[in-house]
């Protein structure tokens, strides 16, 4: 079983000797909410779609949908509260079995060690401080997880949805990071941070113990430009690392802050391509509203917790959302066109930042994402190139109208209803 590693260019991943495009599904609540029969059904379907990573919270997800499984990571005190010094062996044995099943189906687990509600002073701890873990048990807990799960060669996500308001918060994550590196040095590590957060604290951003950057463009309806702004921001960091948008808007999730409206298939596809073509080209994470929380209609959903999203869909309905196919199609393109190390090409298009362009360093292949139909002018002549255009909503392939003159390449308006991807490929002799 090959570990995932960082390639020598520090921009993409390898698995063994092959490039590895990180295509994750968000299933934060797997260990507490999913029966083994449901888990296998889920794995079979996502494998068929081409997903290769599953992001899971190792501890209980604080805003998951309600469940009747009644299995949690800590044993209880006599008064019913969690005994944070007593890990529930049954819970972790069950999680181990689920990970074994996932790996057998070809998935790499990406395991969050400390979601932010377990850590003091974070934004989530201010909502509910009842689950703050004692600092003196963090090493014991992380060591236990590392020894039990590292045989599956997971990616370890040290933090979950976190901000870093003070030294106490950073101390927790530093203990967790140092411990997992000691116990599982062969597994790569990262940190999942709060939506729209532009920076990690310097001691994590520049640390050799953090192998790649994760950012979260999030679920806020008025900040949709974070998909590309955050990608650009992390791409320009002094310390070069692969970049993944680990939590773009989830399909059919209600807008955060209980605002009316839901993210559509188009919204999540736009987040996908704007991320990949703006510097975060090593992979992408998909989310379906009903899968991440593993929702059952009879189970209920506490919309007042966290960011206050509208009710999720039943998990079997959410599993079949069509946007997941858009993400697997992106993986197919990246694998077949060898695009894992493409770089954003800034200043090539003047019309709108919404239109994203990226290419290989030698410009042998260039991609342009056009979310809304318009004529696109590129400040470069692409002579001796072939042009294809893909209707992303239907995955139709066609030939765009192209005119090259006066140092520019002009791509005419296409006839598709929604967004399109243009592939510009150097002709071969």
Coordinates of C-alpha atoms in Angstrom, one line a residue:
X1 CA 0.0 0.0 0.0
X2 CA 1.7 3.2 -1.2
X3 CA 1.7 6.4 0.9
X4 CA 0.7 9.7 -0.6
X5 CA 3.7 12.0 -0.8
X6 CA 4.4 15.5 -2.0
X7 CA 6.0 15.8 -5.4
X8 CA 9.4 17.5 -5.9
X9 CA 7.8 20.6 -7.4
X10 CA 5.8 21.1 -4.1
X11 CA 2.6 21.6 -6.1
X12 CA 1.0 18.2 -6.4
X13 CA 0.9 14.7 -4.9
X14 CA 2.3 11.4 -5.8
X15 CA 1.2 7.9 -4.9
X16 CA 4.1 5.6 -5.5
X17 CA 5.6 6.8 -8.8
X18 CA 2.3 8.1 -10.2
X19 CA 0.8 11.6 -10.0
X20 CA -2.2 11.6 -7.6
X21 CA -5.1 14.0 -8.0
X22 CA -6.7 14.4 -4.6
X23 CA -10.5 14.0 -5.1
X24 CA -12.2 13.9 -1.7
X25 CA -15.7 13.5 -0.5
X26 CA -16.7 15.1 2.8
X27 CA -18.1 12.6 5.2
X28 CA -17.3 14.2 8.5
X29 CA -19.8 12.2 10.5
X30 CA -19.0 8.7 9.3
X31 CA -17.8 7.1 12.6
X32 CA -20.9 8.1 14.6
X33 CA -23.7 8.1 12.1
X34 CA -23.3 5.4 9.5
X35 CA -24.1 1.7 9.7
X36 CA -21.6 -0.7 8.2
X37 CA -24.2 -1.7 5.5
X38 CA -24.8 2.0 4.6
X39 CA -21.0 2.6 4.6
X40 CA -20.5 -0.1 2.0
X41 CA -23.3 1.2 -0.2
X42 CA -21.7 4.7 0.0
X43 CA -18.2 3.4 -0.8
X44 CA -19.3 1.4 -3.8
X45 CA -21.0 4.4 -5.3
X46 CA -18.2 7.0 -4.7
X47 CA -15.6 4.5 -6.0
X48 CA -17.6 4.1 -9.2
X49 CA -17.5 7.9 -9.5
X50 CA -13.7 8.1 -9.2
X51 CA -13.3 9.5 -5.7
X52 CA -10.1 8.5 -4.0
X53 CA -10.1 10.3 -0.6
X54 CA -12.7 10.5 2.2
X55 CA -12.4 13.3 4.8
X56 CA -13.7 12.1 8.2
X57 CA -13.7 13.6 11.7
X58 CA -12.1 11.1 14.0
X59 CA -14.1 12.5 16.9
X60 CA -17.8 13.1 16.9
X61 CA -18.9 15.9 14.5
X62 CA -20.5 18.6 16.6
X63 CA -23.1 19.6 14.1
X64 CA -23.9 16.2 12.6
X65 CA -27.5 15.1 12.0
X66 CA -29.1 13.1 14.8
X67 CA -28.4 9.4 15.0
X68 CA -29.7 6.4 16.9
X69 CA -26.5 4.5 16.7
X70 CA -25.4 5.9 20.1
X71 CA -21.7 5.2 19.7
X72 CA -19.2 7.9 20.7
X73 CA -15.4 8.2 21.2
X74 CA -15.4 8.7 25.0
X75 CA -16.9 6.7 27.8
X76 CA -19.3 8.4 30.2
X77 CA -19.0 9.6 33.8
X78 CA -21.7 8.7 36.3
X79 CA -23.4 12.0 35.6
X80 CA -23.6 11.3 31.9
X81 CA -20.8 13.7 30.8
X82 CA -17.9 12.6 28.7
X83 CA -14.9 11.1 30.5
X84 CA -12.2 12.6 28.2
X85 CA -9.5 10.4 29.8
X86 CA -11.3 7.2 28.9
X87 CA -11.5 6.3 25.2
X88 CA -14.3 4.1 24.1
X89 CA -12.6 1.0 22.6
X90 CA -15.8 -0.1 20.8
X91 CA -16.0 3.2 18.9
X92 CA -12.4 3.1 17.7
X93 CA -12.6 -0.6 16.8
X94 CA -15.7 0.1 14.7
X95 CA -13.9 3.1 13.1
X96 CA -11.0 0.8 12.3
X97 CA -13.3 -1.6 10.6
X98 CA -14.8 1.2 8.5
X99 CA -11.3 2.4 7.5
X100 CA -10.3 -1.1 6.5
X101 CA -13.4 -1.3 4.3
X102 CA -12.6 2.1 2.7
X103 CA -9.0 1.2 2.0
X104 CA -10.1 -2.1 0.4
X105 CA -12.3 -0.1 -1.9
X106 CA -9.3 2.1 -2.9
X107 CA -9.8 5.2 -0.7
X108 CA -7.3 7.1 1.3
X109 CA -8.7 8.3 4.6
X110 CA -8.1 11.9 5.5
X111 CA -8.7 12.0 9.3
X112 CA -9.3 15.2 11.3
X113 CA -7.7 14.9 14.8
X114 CA -9.1 17.9 16.6
X115 CA -12.2 19.7 15.2
X116 CA -12.3 23.2 16.5
X117 CA -15.1 22.7 19.1
X118 CA -12.7 20.4 21.1
X119 CA -10.1 23.2 21.4
X120 CA -10.3 26.2 23.7
X121 CA -10.9 29.8 22.5
X122 CA -11.9 28.9 18.9
X123 CA -15.0 30.3 17.3
X124 CA -16.9 27.0 17.9
X125 CA -15.8 26.7 21.5
X126 CA -17.7 30.0 22.1
X127 CA -21.0 28.3 21.0
X128 CA -20.4 25.2 23.2
X129 CA -17.5 24.8 25.6
X130 CA -18.8 21.4 27.1
X131 CA -16.5 19.3 24.9
X132 CA -13.2 21.1 25.3
X133 CA -10.6 18.4 25.8
X134 CA -8.0 18.7 28.6
X135 CA -4.6 19.6 27.2
X136 CA -2.9 16.9 29.2
X137 CA -4.8 14.1 27.3
X138 CA -4.2 15.4 23.8
X139 CA -0.9 13.5 23.4
X140 CA -2.4 10.3 24.7
X141 CA -5.4 10.6 22.4
X142 CA -3.4 11.4 19.2
X143 CA -0.8 8.7 20.0
X144 CA -3.6 6.2 20.3
X145 CA -5.2 7.3 17.0
X146 CA -1.9 7.3 15.2
X147 CA -1.0 3.8 16.4
X148 CA -4.4 2.4 15.6
X149 CA -5.1 4.0 12.2
X150 CA -1.7 4.6 10.6
X151 CA -1.6 1.1 9.1
X152 CA -4.1 2.5 6.6
X153 CA -1.7 5.2 5.4
X154 CA -4.1 8.1 6.1
X155 CA -3.6 11.8 5.6
X156 CA -3.8 13.4 9.0
X157 CA -5.7 16.7 9.2
X158 CA -4.5 18.1 12.5
X159 CA -7.2 20.8 12.9
X160 CA -10.8 21.0 11.7
X161 CA -12.5 24.3 10.7
X162 CA -10.4 26.2 13.1
X163 CA -9.3 29.8 13.7
X164 CA -6.3 30.6 15.9
X165 CA -7.4 33.3 18.4
X166 CA -4.6 32.9 20.9
X167 CA -1.7 30.9 22.3
X168 CA -3.8 28.3 24.0
X169 CA -5.4 27.2 20.7
X170 CA -2.0 27.0 19.0
X171 CA -0.6 25.0 21.9
X172 CA -3.3 22.3 21.5
X173 CA -2.6 22.0 17.8
X174 CA 1.1 22.0 18.3
X175 CA 0.9 19.1 20.7
X176 CA -1.3 17.2 18.3
X177 CA 1.0 17.9 15.3
X178 CA 4.2 17.0 17.1
X179 CA 2.6 13.8 18.4
X180 CA 1.2 12.5 15.1
X181 CA 4.5 13.3 13.4
X182 CA 6.3 11.2 16.0
X183 CA 3.9 8.3 15.8
X184 CA 3.3 8.3 12.1
X185 CA 6.2 10.1 10.4
X186 CA 5.4 8.5 7.0
X187 CA 1.9 10.0 6.8
X188 CA 1.5 13.5 5.3
X189 CA -0.2 16.2 7.4
X190 CA -2.2 19.4 7.0
X191 CA -4.6 21.7 8.8
X192 CA -8.2 22.4 7.9
X193 CA -8.9 26.1 8.7
X194 CA -12.0 28.2 9.1
X195 CA -13.8 29.6 6.0
X196 CA -12.2 32.6 4.4
X197 CA -9.1 32.5 6.7
X198 CA -6.2 33.7 4.6
X199 CA -3.3 32.6 6.9
X200 CA -2.0 29.9 9.2
X201 CA 0.0 31.1 12.2
X202 CA 3.6 31.4 11.1
X203 CA 4.8 28.5 13.2
X204 CA 2.4 26.2 11.2
X205 CA 2.7 27.8 7.8
X206 CA 6.4 27.5 7.7
X207 CA 6.7 24.2 9.5
X208 CA 8.1 21.2 7.7
X209 CA 5.6 19.1 9.6
X210 CA 2.7 20.6 7.5
X211 CA 3.0 19.1 4.1
X212 CA 0.3 20.9 2.2
X213 CA -2.2 23.8 2.5
X214 CA -5.9 23.4 2.9
X215 CA -8.2 26.4 2.6
X216 CA -12.0 26.6 2.9
X217 CA -13.9 28.9 0.6
X218 CA -17.0 28.0 2.6
X219 CA -20.7 28.3 2.5
X220 CA -21.4 32.1 2.6
X221 CA -23.4 33.4 -0.3
X222 CA -21.7 36.8 -0.4
X223 CA -18.2 35.5 -0.5
X224 CA -18.2 33.2 -3.5
X225 CA -15.0 34.9 -4.8
X226 CA -13.1 33.2 -2.0
X227 CA -12.7 30.1 -4.2
X228 CA -10.1 31.9 -6.3
X229 CA -8.9 34.6 -3.9
X230 CA -7.8 32.1 -1.3
X231 CA -6.2 29.9 -3.9
X232 CA -4.2 32.8 -5.2
X233 CA -3.3 33.8 -1.6
X234 CA -1.9 30.4 -0.7
X235 CA -0.2 30.0 -4.1
X236 CA 1.9 33.1 -3.4
X237 CA 3.0 32.0 0.1
X238 CA 6.7 32.1 0.7
X239 CA 6.8 28.4 1.6
X240 CA 5.6 26.5 -1.5
X241 CA 3.2 23.5 -0.8
X242 CA 0.4 21.7 -2.6
X243 CA -3.0 23.5 -2.1
X244 CA -6.5 22.0 -1.8
X245 CA -9.8 23.7 -1.3
X246 CA -10.9 21.3 1.4
X247 CA -14.4 22.7 1.8
X248 CA -16.0 24.6 -1.1
X249 CA -19.7 25.3 -1.0
X250 CA -21.6 22.0 -0.6
X251 CA -24.3 21.0 -3.1
X252 CA -27.8 21.9 -1.9
X253 CA -26.5 23.3 1.4
X254 CA -28.4 26.3 2.7
X255 CA -26.5 29.6 2.8
X256 CA -24.7 30.1 6.2
X257 CA -26.2 32.4 8.8
X258 CA -29.6 30.9 8.0
X259 CA -30.0 33.0 4.9
X260 CA -32.6 31.8 2.4
X261 CA -31.3 29.9 -0.6
X262 CA -29.1 26.9 -1.4
X263 CA -26.0 26.3 -3.4
X264 CA -26.8 24.6 -6.8
X265 CA -24.9 22.2 -9.0
X266 CA -23.6 25.2 -11.0
X267 CA -22.4 26.9 -7.8
X268 CA -20.3 23.9 -6.7
X269 CA -19.0 23.4 -10.2
X270 CA -17.9 27.0 -10.4
X271 CA -16.1 26.7 -7.1
X272 CA -14.4 23.6 -8.4
X273 CA -12.9 25.2 -11.5
X274 CA -12.1 28.5 -10.0
X275 CA -10.1 26.7 -7.3
X276 CA -8.2 24.4 -9.6
X277 CA -7.3 27.2 -12.1
X278 CA -6.2 29.7 -9.5
X279 CA -3.4 27.8 -7.8
X280 CA -5.1 25.0 -5.9
X281 CA -4.5 22.4 -8.7
X282 CA -3.4 19.5 -6.6
X283 CA -7.0 18.4 -5.9
X284 CA -10.4 19.4 -4.7
X285 CA -13.1 18.3 -2.1
X286 CA -16.8 17.8 -2.9
X287 CA -19.6 18.1 -0.3
X288 CA -23.2 17.1 -0.5
X289 CA -25.7 18.5 2.1
X290 CA -26.9 15.3 3.7
X291 CA -23.7 13.3 3.3
X292 CA -21.3 15.3 5.5
X293 CA -23.8 15.2 8.4
X294 CA -25.3 11.8 7.3
X295 CA -28.9 12.8 7.6
X296 CA -31.9 10.7 8.1
X297 CA -35.3 12.3 7.7
X298 CA -36.5 10.9 11.0
X299 CA -33.3 12.0 12.8
X300 CA -33.5 15.8 12.9
X301 CA -30.8 18.4 12.3
X302 CA -29.8 21.1 14.8
X303 CA -29.7 24.1 12.5
X304 CA -29.0 26.5 15.3
X305 CA -25.6 24.9 16.0
X306 CA -22.5 26.2 14.2
X307 CA -23.3 28.4 11.1
X308 CA -27.0 27.6 11.0
X309 CA -27.6 25.8 7.7
X310 CA -31.0 24.8 6.4
X311 CA -32.1 21.2 6.7
X312 CA -30.0 18.6 4.8
X313 CA -31.4 16.1 2.3
X314 CA -31.8 12.4 3.2
X315 CA -28.3 10.9 2.7
X316 CA -29.4 8.5 -0.1
X317 CA -30.8 11.4 -2.1
X318 CA -27.7 13.5 -1.4
X319 CA -25.4 10.7 -2.5
X320 CA -27.0 11.0 -6.0
X321 CA -26.6 14.8 -6.4
X322 CA -25.3 15.4 -9.9
X323 CA -22.5 17.8 -8.9
X324 CA -20.4 14.9 -7.7
X325 CA -20.1 13.8 -11.4
X326 CA -18.7 17.3 -12.2
X327 CA -15.9 16.7 -9.7
X328 CA -15.1 13.2 -11.0
X329 CA -15.1 14.6 -14.5
X330 CA -12.5 17.2 -13.4
X331 CA -10.3 14.4 -12.1
X332 CA -10.7 12.5 -15.4
X333 CA -9.5 15.6 -17.3
X334 CA -6.5 16.2 -14.9
X335 CA -5.5 12.6 -15.1
X336 CA -5.8 12.3 -18.9
X337 CA -4.3 15.6 -19.7
X338 CA -1.6 15.4 -17.0
X339 CA -2.6 18.7 -15.4
X340 CA -1.7 18.2 -11.7
X341 CA 1.1 20.9 -11.8
X342 CA -0.7 23.6 -13.8
X343 CA -0.1 27.1 -12.7
X344 CA -2.4 30.2 -12.7
X345 CA -1.7 32.7 -15.5
X346 CA -2.4 36.1 -14.1
X347 CA -2.8 39.2 -16.3
X348 CA -3.7 37.2 -19.4
X349 CA -7.4 38.1 -19.3
X350 CA -8.7 41.6 -18.5
X351 CA -12.5 41.2 -18.6
X352 CA -13.3 39.6 -15.2
X353 CA -11.5 37.8 -12.3
X354 CA -14.4 35.3 -12.5
X355 CA -12.8 33.9 -15.7
X356 CA -9.8 31.8 -14.6
X357 CA -6.9 30.7 -16.7
X358 CA -4.1 28.3 -15.9
X359 CA -1.6 26.1 -17.8
X360 CA 1.5 24.0 -17.7
X361 CA 4.8 25.9 -17.2
X362 CA 5.8 25.4 -20.8
X363 CA 2.3 26.4 -22.0
X364 CA 1.8 23.2 -23.9
X365 CA -1.7 23.1 -22.4
X366 CA -3.8 26.0 -21.2
X367 CA -7.3 25.9 -19.6
X368 CA -9.8 28.7 -19.4
X369 CA -12.9 28.5 -17.2
X370 CA -15.8 30.8 -18.4
X371 CA -18.6 30.8 -15.8
X372 CA -20.9 33.2 -17.8
X373 CA -21.0 33.3 -21.6
X374 CA -18.9 36.1 -23.2
X375 CA -16.2 36.8 -25.7
X376 CA -12.8 36.1 -24.1
X377 CA -9.7 38.0 -25.1
X378 CA -6.3 36.5 -24.1
X379 CA -3.3 38.8 -24.2
X380 CA -1.2 36.2 -26.1
X381 CA -1.2 34.7 -29.5
X382 CA -1.8 30.9 -29.4
X383 CA -0.6 30.1 -32.9
X384 CA -0.1 26.4 -33.7
X385 CA -2.5 25.3 -31.0
X386 CA -5.7 23.2 -31.1
X387 CA -8.8 24.5 -29.3
X388 CA -11.6 22.5 -27.7
X389 CA -14.5 23.7 -25.6
X390 CA -16.6 21.7 -23.2
X391 CA -20.1 22.4 -22.1
X392 CA -19.7 21.6 -18.5
X393 CA -23.3 21.2 -17.6
X394 CA -23.8 18.5 -20.2
X395 CA -20.2 17.5 -20.9
X396 CA -20.5 18.1 -24.6
X397 CA -17.2 18.7 -26.5
X398 CA -17.0 21.2 -29.4
X399 CA -14.7 23.6 -31.3
X400 CA -14.8 27.3 -30.3
X401 CA -14.6 30.2 -32.7
X402 CA -11.1 31.6 -32.4
X403 CA -9.4 34.6 -34.0
X404 CA -5.6 35.3 -33.5
X405 CA -4.2 38.7 -34.3
X406 CA -2.3 41.7 -32.9
X407 CA -0.8 39.8 -30.1
X408 CA -4.2 38.5 -28.8
X409 CA -6.3 35.3 -29.0
X410 CA -10.0 36.0 -29.1
X411 CA -12.4 33.2 -28.2
X412 CA -15.9 34.0 -29.4
X413 CA -19.1 33.5 -27.5
X414 CA -20.2 29.9 -27.4
X415 CA -23.7 28.6 -27.7
X416 CA -24.0 26.7 -24.4
X417 CA -26.5 27.7 -21.7
X418 CA -24.1 27.6 -18.7
X419 CA -20.4 27.5 -18.0
X420 CA -17.7 26.2 -20.3
X421 CA -14.1 25.0 -20.2
X422 CA -11.7 25.8 -23.1
X423 CA -8.7 23.6 -23.6
X424 CA -5.9 25.1 -25.6
X425 CA -3.3 22.4 -26.6
X426 CA -0.1 22.8 -28.5
X427 CA -0.1 21.0 -31.8
X428 CA 2.2 18.0 -32.1
X429 CA 4.2 17.3 -35.2

